[in-house]
Short mmCIF file of C-alpha atoms in Angstrom, two decimals:
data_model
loop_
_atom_site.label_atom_id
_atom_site.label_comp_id
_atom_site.label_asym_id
_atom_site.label_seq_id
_atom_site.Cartn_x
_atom_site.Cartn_y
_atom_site.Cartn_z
CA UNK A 1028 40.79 -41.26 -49.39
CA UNK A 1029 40.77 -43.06 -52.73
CA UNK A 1030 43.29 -46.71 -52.96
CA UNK A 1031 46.90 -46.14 -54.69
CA UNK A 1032 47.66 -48.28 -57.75
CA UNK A 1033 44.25 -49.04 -59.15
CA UNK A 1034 44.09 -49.29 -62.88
CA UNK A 1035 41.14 -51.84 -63.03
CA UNK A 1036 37.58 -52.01 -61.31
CA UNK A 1037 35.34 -54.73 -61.88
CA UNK A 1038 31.54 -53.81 -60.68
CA UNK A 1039 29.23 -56.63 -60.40
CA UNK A 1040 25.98 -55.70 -61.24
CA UNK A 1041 24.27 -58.15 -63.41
CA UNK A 1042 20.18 -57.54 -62.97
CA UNK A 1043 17.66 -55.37 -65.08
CA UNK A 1044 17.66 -52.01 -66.60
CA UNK A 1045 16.03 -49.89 -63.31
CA UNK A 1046 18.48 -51.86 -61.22
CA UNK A 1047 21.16 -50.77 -63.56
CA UNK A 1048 19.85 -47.18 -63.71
CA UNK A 1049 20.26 -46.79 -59.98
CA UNK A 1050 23.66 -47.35 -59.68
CA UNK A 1051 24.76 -44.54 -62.67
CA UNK A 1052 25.93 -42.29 -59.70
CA UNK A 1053 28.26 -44.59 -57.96
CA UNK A 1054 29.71 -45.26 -60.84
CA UNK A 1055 30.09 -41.84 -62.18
CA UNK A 1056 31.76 -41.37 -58.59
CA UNK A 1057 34.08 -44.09 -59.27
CA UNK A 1058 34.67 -42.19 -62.48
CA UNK A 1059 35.63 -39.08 -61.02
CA UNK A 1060 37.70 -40.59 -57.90
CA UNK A 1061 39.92 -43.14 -60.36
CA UNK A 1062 39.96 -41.50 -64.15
CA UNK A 1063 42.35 -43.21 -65.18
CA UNK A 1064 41.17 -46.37 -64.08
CA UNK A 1065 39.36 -48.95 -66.35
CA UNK A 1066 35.76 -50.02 -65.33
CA UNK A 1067 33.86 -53.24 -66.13
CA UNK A 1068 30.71 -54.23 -65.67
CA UNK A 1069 29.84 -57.79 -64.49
CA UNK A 1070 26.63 -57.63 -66.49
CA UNK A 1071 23.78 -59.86 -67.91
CA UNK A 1072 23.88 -60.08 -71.80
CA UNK A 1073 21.84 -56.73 -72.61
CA UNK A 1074 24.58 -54.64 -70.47
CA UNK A 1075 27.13 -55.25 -73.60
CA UNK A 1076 24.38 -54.48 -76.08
CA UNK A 1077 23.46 -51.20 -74.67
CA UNK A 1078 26.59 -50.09 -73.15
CA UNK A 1079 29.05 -50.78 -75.73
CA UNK A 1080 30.14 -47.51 -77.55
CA UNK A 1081 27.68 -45.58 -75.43
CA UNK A 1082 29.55 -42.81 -73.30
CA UNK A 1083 29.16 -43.23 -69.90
CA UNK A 1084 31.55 -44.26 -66.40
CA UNK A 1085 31.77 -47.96 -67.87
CA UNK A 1086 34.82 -49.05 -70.31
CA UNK A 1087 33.70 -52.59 -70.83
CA UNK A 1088 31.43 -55.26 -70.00
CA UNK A 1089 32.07 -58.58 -69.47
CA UNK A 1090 28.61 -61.16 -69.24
CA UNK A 1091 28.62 -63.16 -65.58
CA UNK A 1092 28.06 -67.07 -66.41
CA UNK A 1093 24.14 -68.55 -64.82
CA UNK A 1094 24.94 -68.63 -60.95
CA UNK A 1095 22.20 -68.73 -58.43
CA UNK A 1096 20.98 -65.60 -57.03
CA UNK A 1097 22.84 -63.57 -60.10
CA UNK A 1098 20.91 -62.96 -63.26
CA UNK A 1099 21.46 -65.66 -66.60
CA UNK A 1100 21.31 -65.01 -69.82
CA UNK A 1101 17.60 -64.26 -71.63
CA UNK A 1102 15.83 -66.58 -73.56
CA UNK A 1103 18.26 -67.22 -77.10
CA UNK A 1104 21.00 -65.46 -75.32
CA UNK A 1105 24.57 -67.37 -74.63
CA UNK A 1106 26.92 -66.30 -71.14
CA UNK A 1107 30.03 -68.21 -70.38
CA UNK A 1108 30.31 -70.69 -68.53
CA UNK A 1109 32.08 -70.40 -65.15
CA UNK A 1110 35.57 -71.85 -66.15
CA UNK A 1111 35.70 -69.67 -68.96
CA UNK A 1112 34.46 -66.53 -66.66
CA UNK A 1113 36.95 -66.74 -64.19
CA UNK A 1114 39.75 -67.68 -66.22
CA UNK A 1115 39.02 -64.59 -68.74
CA UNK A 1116 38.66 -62.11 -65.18
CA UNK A 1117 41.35 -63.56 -63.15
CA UNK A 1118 43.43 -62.69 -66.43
CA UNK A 1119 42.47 -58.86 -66.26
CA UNK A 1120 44.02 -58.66 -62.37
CA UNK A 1121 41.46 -56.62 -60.95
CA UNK A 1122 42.82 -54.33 -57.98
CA UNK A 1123 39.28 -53.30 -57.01
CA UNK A 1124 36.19 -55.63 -56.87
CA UNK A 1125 32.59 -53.72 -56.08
CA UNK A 1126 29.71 -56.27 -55.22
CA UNK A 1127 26.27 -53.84 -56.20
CA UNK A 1128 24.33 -56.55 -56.36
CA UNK A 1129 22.30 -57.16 -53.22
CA UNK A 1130 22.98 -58.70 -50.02
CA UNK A 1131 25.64 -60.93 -51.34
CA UNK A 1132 24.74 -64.72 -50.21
CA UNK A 1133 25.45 -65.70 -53.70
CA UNK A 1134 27.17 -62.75 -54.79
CA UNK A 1135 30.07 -61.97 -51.97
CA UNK A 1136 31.57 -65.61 -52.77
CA UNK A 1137 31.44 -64.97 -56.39
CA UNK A 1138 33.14 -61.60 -55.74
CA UNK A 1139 35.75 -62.69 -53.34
CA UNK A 1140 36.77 -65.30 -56.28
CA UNK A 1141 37.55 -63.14 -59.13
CA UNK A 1142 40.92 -62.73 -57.45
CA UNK A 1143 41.05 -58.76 -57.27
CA UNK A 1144 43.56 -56.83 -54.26
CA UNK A 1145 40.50 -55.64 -52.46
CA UNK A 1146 36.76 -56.95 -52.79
CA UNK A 1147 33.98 -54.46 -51.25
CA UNK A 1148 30.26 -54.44 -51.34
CA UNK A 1149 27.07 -55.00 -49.38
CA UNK A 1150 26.79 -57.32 -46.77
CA UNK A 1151 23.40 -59.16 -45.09
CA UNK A 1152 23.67 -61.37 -41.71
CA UNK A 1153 23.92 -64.57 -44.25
CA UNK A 1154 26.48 -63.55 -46.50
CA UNK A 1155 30.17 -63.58 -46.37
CA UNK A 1156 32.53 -60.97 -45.49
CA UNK A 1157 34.53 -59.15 -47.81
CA UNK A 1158 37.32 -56.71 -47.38
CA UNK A 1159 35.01 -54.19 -46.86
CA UNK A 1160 31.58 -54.04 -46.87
CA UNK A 1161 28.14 -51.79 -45.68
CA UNK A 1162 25.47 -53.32 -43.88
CA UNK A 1163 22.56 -54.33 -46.45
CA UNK A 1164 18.89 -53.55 -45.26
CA UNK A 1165 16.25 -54.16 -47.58
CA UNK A 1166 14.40 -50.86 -47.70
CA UNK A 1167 17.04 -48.13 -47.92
CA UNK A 1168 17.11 -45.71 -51.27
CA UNK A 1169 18.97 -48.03 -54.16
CA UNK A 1170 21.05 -44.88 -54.80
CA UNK A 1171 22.20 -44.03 -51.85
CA UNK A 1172 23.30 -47.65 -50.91
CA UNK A 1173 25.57 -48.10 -53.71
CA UNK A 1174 27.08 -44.74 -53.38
CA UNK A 1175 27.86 -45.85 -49.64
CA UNK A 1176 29.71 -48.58 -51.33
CA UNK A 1177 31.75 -46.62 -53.12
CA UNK A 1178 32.57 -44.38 -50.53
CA UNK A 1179 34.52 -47.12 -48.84
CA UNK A 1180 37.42 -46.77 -51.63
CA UNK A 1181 36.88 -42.90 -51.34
CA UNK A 1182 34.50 -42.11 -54.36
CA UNK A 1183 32.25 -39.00 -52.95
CA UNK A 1184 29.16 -38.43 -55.12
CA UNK A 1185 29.35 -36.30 -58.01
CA UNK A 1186 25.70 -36.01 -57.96
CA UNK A 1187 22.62 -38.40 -56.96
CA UNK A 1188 20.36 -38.25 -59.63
CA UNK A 1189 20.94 -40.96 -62.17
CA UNK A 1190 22.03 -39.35 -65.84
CA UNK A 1191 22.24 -41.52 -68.97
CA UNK A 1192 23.98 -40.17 -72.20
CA UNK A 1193 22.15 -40.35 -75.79
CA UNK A 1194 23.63 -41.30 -79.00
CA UNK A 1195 22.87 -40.13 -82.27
CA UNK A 1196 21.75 -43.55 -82.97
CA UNK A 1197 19.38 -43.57 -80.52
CA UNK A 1198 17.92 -40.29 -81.32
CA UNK A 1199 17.79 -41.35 -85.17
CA UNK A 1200 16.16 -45.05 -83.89
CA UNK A 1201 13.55 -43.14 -82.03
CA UNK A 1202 12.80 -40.69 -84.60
CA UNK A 1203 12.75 -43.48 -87.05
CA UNK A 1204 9.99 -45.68 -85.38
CA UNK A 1205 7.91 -43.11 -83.60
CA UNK A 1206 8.51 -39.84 -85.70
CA UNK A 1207 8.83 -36.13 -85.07
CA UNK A 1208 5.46 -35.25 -82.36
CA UNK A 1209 3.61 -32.21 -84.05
CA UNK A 1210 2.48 -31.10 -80.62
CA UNK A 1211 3.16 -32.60 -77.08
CA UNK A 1212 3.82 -36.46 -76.69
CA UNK A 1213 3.15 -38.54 -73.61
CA UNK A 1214 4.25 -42.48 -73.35
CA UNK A 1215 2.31 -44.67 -70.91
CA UNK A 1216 3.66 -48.02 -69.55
CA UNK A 1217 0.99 -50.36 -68.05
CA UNK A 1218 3.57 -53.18 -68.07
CA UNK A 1219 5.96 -54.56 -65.22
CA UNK A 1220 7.27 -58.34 -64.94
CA UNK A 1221 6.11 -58.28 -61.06
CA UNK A 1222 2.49 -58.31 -61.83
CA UNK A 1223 2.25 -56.95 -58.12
CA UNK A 1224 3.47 -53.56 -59.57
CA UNK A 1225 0.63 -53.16 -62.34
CA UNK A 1226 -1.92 -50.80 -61.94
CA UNK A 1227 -5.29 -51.73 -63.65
CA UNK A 1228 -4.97 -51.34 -67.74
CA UNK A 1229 -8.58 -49.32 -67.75
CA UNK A 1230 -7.20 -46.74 -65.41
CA UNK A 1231 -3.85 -45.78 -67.87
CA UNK A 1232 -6.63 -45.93 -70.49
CA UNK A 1233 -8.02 -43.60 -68.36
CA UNK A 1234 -5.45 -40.75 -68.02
CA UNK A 1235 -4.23 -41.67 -71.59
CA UNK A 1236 -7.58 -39.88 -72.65
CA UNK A 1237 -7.78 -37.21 -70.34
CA UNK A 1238 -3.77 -36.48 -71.87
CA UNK A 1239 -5.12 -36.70 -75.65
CA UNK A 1240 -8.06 -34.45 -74.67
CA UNK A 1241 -5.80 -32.33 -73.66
CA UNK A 1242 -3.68 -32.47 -77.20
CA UNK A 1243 -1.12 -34.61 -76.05
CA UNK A 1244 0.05 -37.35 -78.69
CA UNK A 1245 0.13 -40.70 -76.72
CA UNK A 1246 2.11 -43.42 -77.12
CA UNK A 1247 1.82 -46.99 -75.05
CA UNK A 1248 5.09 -48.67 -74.59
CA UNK A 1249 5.73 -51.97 -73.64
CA UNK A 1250 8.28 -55.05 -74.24
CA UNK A 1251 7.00 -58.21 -75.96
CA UNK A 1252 5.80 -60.08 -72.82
CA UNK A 1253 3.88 -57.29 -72.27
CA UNK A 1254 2.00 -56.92 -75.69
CA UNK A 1255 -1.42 -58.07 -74.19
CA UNK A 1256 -1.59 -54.96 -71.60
CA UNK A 1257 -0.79 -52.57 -74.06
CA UNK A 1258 -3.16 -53.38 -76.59
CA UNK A 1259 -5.91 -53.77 -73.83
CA UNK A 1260 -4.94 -50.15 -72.50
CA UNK A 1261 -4.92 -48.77 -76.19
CA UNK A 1262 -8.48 -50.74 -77.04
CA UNK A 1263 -10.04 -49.19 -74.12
CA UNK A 1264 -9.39 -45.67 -74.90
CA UNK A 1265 -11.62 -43.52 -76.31
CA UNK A 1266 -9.07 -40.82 -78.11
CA UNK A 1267 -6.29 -42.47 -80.63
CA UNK A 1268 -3.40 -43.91 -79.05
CA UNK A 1269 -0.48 -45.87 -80.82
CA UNK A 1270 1.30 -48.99 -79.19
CA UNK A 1271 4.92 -49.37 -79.80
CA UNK A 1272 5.72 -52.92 -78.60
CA UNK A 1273 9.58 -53.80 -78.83
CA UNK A 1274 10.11 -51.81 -82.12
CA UNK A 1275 12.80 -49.80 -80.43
CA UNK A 1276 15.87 -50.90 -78.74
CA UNK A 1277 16.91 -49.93 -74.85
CA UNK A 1278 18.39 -46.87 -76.76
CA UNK A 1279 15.61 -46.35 -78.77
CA UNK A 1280 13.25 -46.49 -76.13
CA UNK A 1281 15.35 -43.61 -73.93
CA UNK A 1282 15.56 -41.28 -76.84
CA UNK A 1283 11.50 -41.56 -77.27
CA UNK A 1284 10.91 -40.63 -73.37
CA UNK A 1285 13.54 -37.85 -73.95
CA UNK A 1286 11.21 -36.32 -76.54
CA UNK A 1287 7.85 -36.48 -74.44
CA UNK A 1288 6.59 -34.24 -72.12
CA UNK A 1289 6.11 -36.88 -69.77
CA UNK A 1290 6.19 -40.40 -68.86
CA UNK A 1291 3.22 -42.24 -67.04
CA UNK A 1292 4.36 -45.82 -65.79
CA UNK A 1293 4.17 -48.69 -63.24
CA UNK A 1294 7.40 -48.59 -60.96
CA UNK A 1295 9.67 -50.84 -63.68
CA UNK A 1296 12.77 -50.22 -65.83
CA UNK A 1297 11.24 -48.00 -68.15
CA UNK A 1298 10.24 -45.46 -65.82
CA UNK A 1299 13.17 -45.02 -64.27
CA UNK A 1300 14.68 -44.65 -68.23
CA UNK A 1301 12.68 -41.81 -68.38
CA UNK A 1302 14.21 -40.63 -65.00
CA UNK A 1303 17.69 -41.32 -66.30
CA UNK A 1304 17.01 -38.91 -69.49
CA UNK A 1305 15.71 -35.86 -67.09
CA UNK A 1306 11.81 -36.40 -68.52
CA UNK A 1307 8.85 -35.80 -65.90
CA UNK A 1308 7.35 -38.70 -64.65
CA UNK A 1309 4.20 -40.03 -62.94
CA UNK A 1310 5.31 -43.18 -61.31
CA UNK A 1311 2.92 -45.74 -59.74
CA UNK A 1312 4.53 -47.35 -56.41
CA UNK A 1313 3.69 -49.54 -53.80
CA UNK A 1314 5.14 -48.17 -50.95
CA UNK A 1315 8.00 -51.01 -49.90
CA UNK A 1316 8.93 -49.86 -53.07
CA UNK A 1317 8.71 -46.04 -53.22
CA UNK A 1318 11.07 -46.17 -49.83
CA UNK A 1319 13.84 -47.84 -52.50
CA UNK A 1320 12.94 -46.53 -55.92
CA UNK A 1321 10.99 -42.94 -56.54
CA UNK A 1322 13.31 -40.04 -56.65
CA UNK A 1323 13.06 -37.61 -53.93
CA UNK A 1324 12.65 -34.86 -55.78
CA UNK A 1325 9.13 -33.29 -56.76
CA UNK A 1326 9.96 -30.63 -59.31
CA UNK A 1327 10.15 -33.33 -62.47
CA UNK A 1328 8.62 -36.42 -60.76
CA UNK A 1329 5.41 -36.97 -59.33
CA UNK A 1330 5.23 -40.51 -57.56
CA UNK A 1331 1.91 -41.78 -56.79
CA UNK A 1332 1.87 -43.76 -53.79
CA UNK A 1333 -0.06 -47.13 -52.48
CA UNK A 1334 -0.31 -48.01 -49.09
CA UNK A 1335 -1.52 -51.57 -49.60
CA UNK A 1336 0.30 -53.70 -47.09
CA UNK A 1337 -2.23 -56.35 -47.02
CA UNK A 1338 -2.39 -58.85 -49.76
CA UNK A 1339 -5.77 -58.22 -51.49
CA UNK A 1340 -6.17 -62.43 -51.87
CA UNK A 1341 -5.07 -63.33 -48.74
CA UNK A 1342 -4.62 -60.82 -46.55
CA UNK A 1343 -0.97 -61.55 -45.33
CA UNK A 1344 0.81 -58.29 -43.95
CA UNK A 1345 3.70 -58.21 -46.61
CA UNK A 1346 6.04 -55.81 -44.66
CA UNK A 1347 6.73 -59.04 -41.97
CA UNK A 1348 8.54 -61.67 -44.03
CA UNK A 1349 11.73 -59.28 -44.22
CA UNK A 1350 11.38 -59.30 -40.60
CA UNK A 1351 11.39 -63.12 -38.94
CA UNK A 1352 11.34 -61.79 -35.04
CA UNK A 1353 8.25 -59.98 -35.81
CA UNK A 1354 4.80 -61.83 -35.54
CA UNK A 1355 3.03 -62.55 -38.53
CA UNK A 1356 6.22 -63.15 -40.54
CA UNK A 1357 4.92 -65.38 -43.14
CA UNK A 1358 5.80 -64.86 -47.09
CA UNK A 1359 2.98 -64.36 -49.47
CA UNK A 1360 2.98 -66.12 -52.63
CA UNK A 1361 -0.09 -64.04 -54.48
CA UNK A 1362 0.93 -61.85 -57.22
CA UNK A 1363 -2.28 -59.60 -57.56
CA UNK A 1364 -1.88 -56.16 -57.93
CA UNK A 1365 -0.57 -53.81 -54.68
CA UNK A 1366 -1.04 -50.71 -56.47
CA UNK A 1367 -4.97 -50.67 -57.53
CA UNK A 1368 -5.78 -48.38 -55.05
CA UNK A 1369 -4.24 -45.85 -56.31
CA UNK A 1370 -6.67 -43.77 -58.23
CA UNK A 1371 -6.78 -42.41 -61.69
CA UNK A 1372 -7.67 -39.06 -60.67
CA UNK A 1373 -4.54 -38.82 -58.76
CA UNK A 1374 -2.59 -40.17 -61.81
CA UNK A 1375 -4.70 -37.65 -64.15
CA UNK A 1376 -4.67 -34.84 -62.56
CA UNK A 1377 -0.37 -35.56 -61.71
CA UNK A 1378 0.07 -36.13 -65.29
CA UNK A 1379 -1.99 -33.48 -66.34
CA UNK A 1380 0.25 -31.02 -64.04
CA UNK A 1381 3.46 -32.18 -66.12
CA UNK A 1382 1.62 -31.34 -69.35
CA UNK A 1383 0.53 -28.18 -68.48
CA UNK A 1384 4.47 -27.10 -67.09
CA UNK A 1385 5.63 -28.63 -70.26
CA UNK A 1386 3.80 -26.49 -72.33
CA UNK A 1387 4.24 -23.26 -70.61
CA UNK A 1388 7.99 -24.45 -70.65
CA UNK A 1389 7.90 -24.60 -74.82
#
């Protein structure tokens, strides 16, 4: 059953865009359960730049201030500093408080502070209480554990596939930038921040040829820290390519992946963009990883998996330090890619398989 009297939800959620992306459908169930209640978002900085004006579950966002364990503000960026945080939320009277942003060491104290009538979230064996609260395990589906959260307050699903809404502007930014494709367009995205995640630049130049031989347009995304991988992918191909490095906004970016026929990408925010916009993907996982992040659906989405447990440097089992009874539980602090075993014929022939439905689809 949903709570009586609640005009105002706060949500924390204050990480990057694919951890955003997999909480859409709790929030569109908080949508549906409380209309006529207002929703902010306890975001980072590029929450209120995207999400601002943009239809969607969320009224509002309001930036968190730099506290360990939830995300700061980017480089040039400004968030508020605590005092003027919690005196600008304690003024809203929040009746419901939602902590959706991981097991809550840092985050259930922050929570239980903003003053709201009931405070619910996740909860690990080191974190705090709050009024009510599911059990956190690491590898669970993101989706499905923040929809659990909302079920506490009585929010059934609505749906579990994350859906984001375009605006004209981004469809105009897009088509601005990029252009109208003459034939079918596929983006790669050989970038991630967790360098673990990247799968080698020569194989996406790879299936980026095998896609232009057959007549796809490609494009090679990538944000400015990621410039260097993109160009190397682009350089390596044999067939033209274009890079597009941070000419588009978040916005932007969405309304390009909404025009291709399909999306080839490490497992990092953009891909799961492309998921949020309904375009076929061929995603690149590590298998921790694929347990939390692929969608579970194979019509539109293709994951490719790695089994790689073993770091390639050191040879540490990496599935043990999430589990300290268990021998061998000792973190490894090598960042070399988990996914390179994937390869490219898989990824090929995958995205090849999305072309080819695409076109009979046209």
């Amino acid at each position: 059953m949903t709570e009586p009297d609640v005009a105002r939800i706060a949500v924390l959620r204050a990480n990057a865009v694919g951890d955003f992306i997999f909480t859409l459908p709790a929030l569109d169930a908080l949508r549906a359960a409380y209309p006529d209640a207002e929703i902010t978002l306890l975001g980072a900085p590029w929450h209120a730049r995207f999400l601002t004006g943009r239809p969607g579950p969320v009224d509002d966002v309001v930036v968190v201030p730099p506290l360990p364990g939830i995300r700061t503000a980017d480089a040039g960026e400004q968030a508020p500093s605590l005092p003027e945080f919690q005196e600008a939320v304690r003024a809203r009277r929040y009746d419901v408080a939602v902590q959706l942003h991981g097991g809550g060491r840092n985050s259930n104290p922050f929570v239980l502070g903003l003053g709201a009538r009931l405070a619910i979230g996740l909860r690990a064996p080191d974190a705090p209480a709050l009024d009510r609260w599911v059990r956190y395990d690491y590898y669970q589906p993101e989706v499905f554990r923040y929809l659990e959260v909302v079920g506490l307050i009585g929010a059934s699903p609505v749906g579990w596939r994350p859906r984001l809404e375009l605006t004209e502007q981004d469809l105009m930014e897009s088509k601005a930038v990029a252009g109208v494709p003459a034939g079918p367009r596929v983006a790669l995205h050989p970038g991630a921040s967790d360098t673990r995640r990247r799968w080698p630049a020569r194989r996406f130049s790879e299936v980026g040829d095998a896609l232009a031989e057959a007549g796809a347009e490609v494009i090679v995304t990538g944000t400015p820290p990621e410039r260097e991988v993109v160009e190397e992918v682009v350089g390596q191909m044999r067939r033209p390519a274009r890079a597009l490095v941070g000419g588009l906004s978040l916005g932007g970016l969405a309304a390009l992946y909404a025009g291709c026929a399909a999306v080839v990408s490490n497992d990092t925010g953009p891909l799961h963009l492309a998921e949020a916009v309904d375009t076929p993907t061929v995603g690149i996982y590590w298998i921790g990883n694929l347990i939390n992040c692929a969608p579970p659906e194979r019509t539109r989405h293709l994951p490719m998996i790695s089994w790689t447990i073993h770091c390639p440097e050191c040879g540490l089992d990496c599935t043990r330090d999430l589990y300290p009874a268990r021998d061998g539980a000792t973190p490894c602090e090598h960042r070399v890619s988990f996914v390179a075993d994937v390869p490219s014929v898989e990824v090929r022939d995958a995205a090849l398989e999305l072309l080819g439905r695409a076109a009979v689809q046209s």
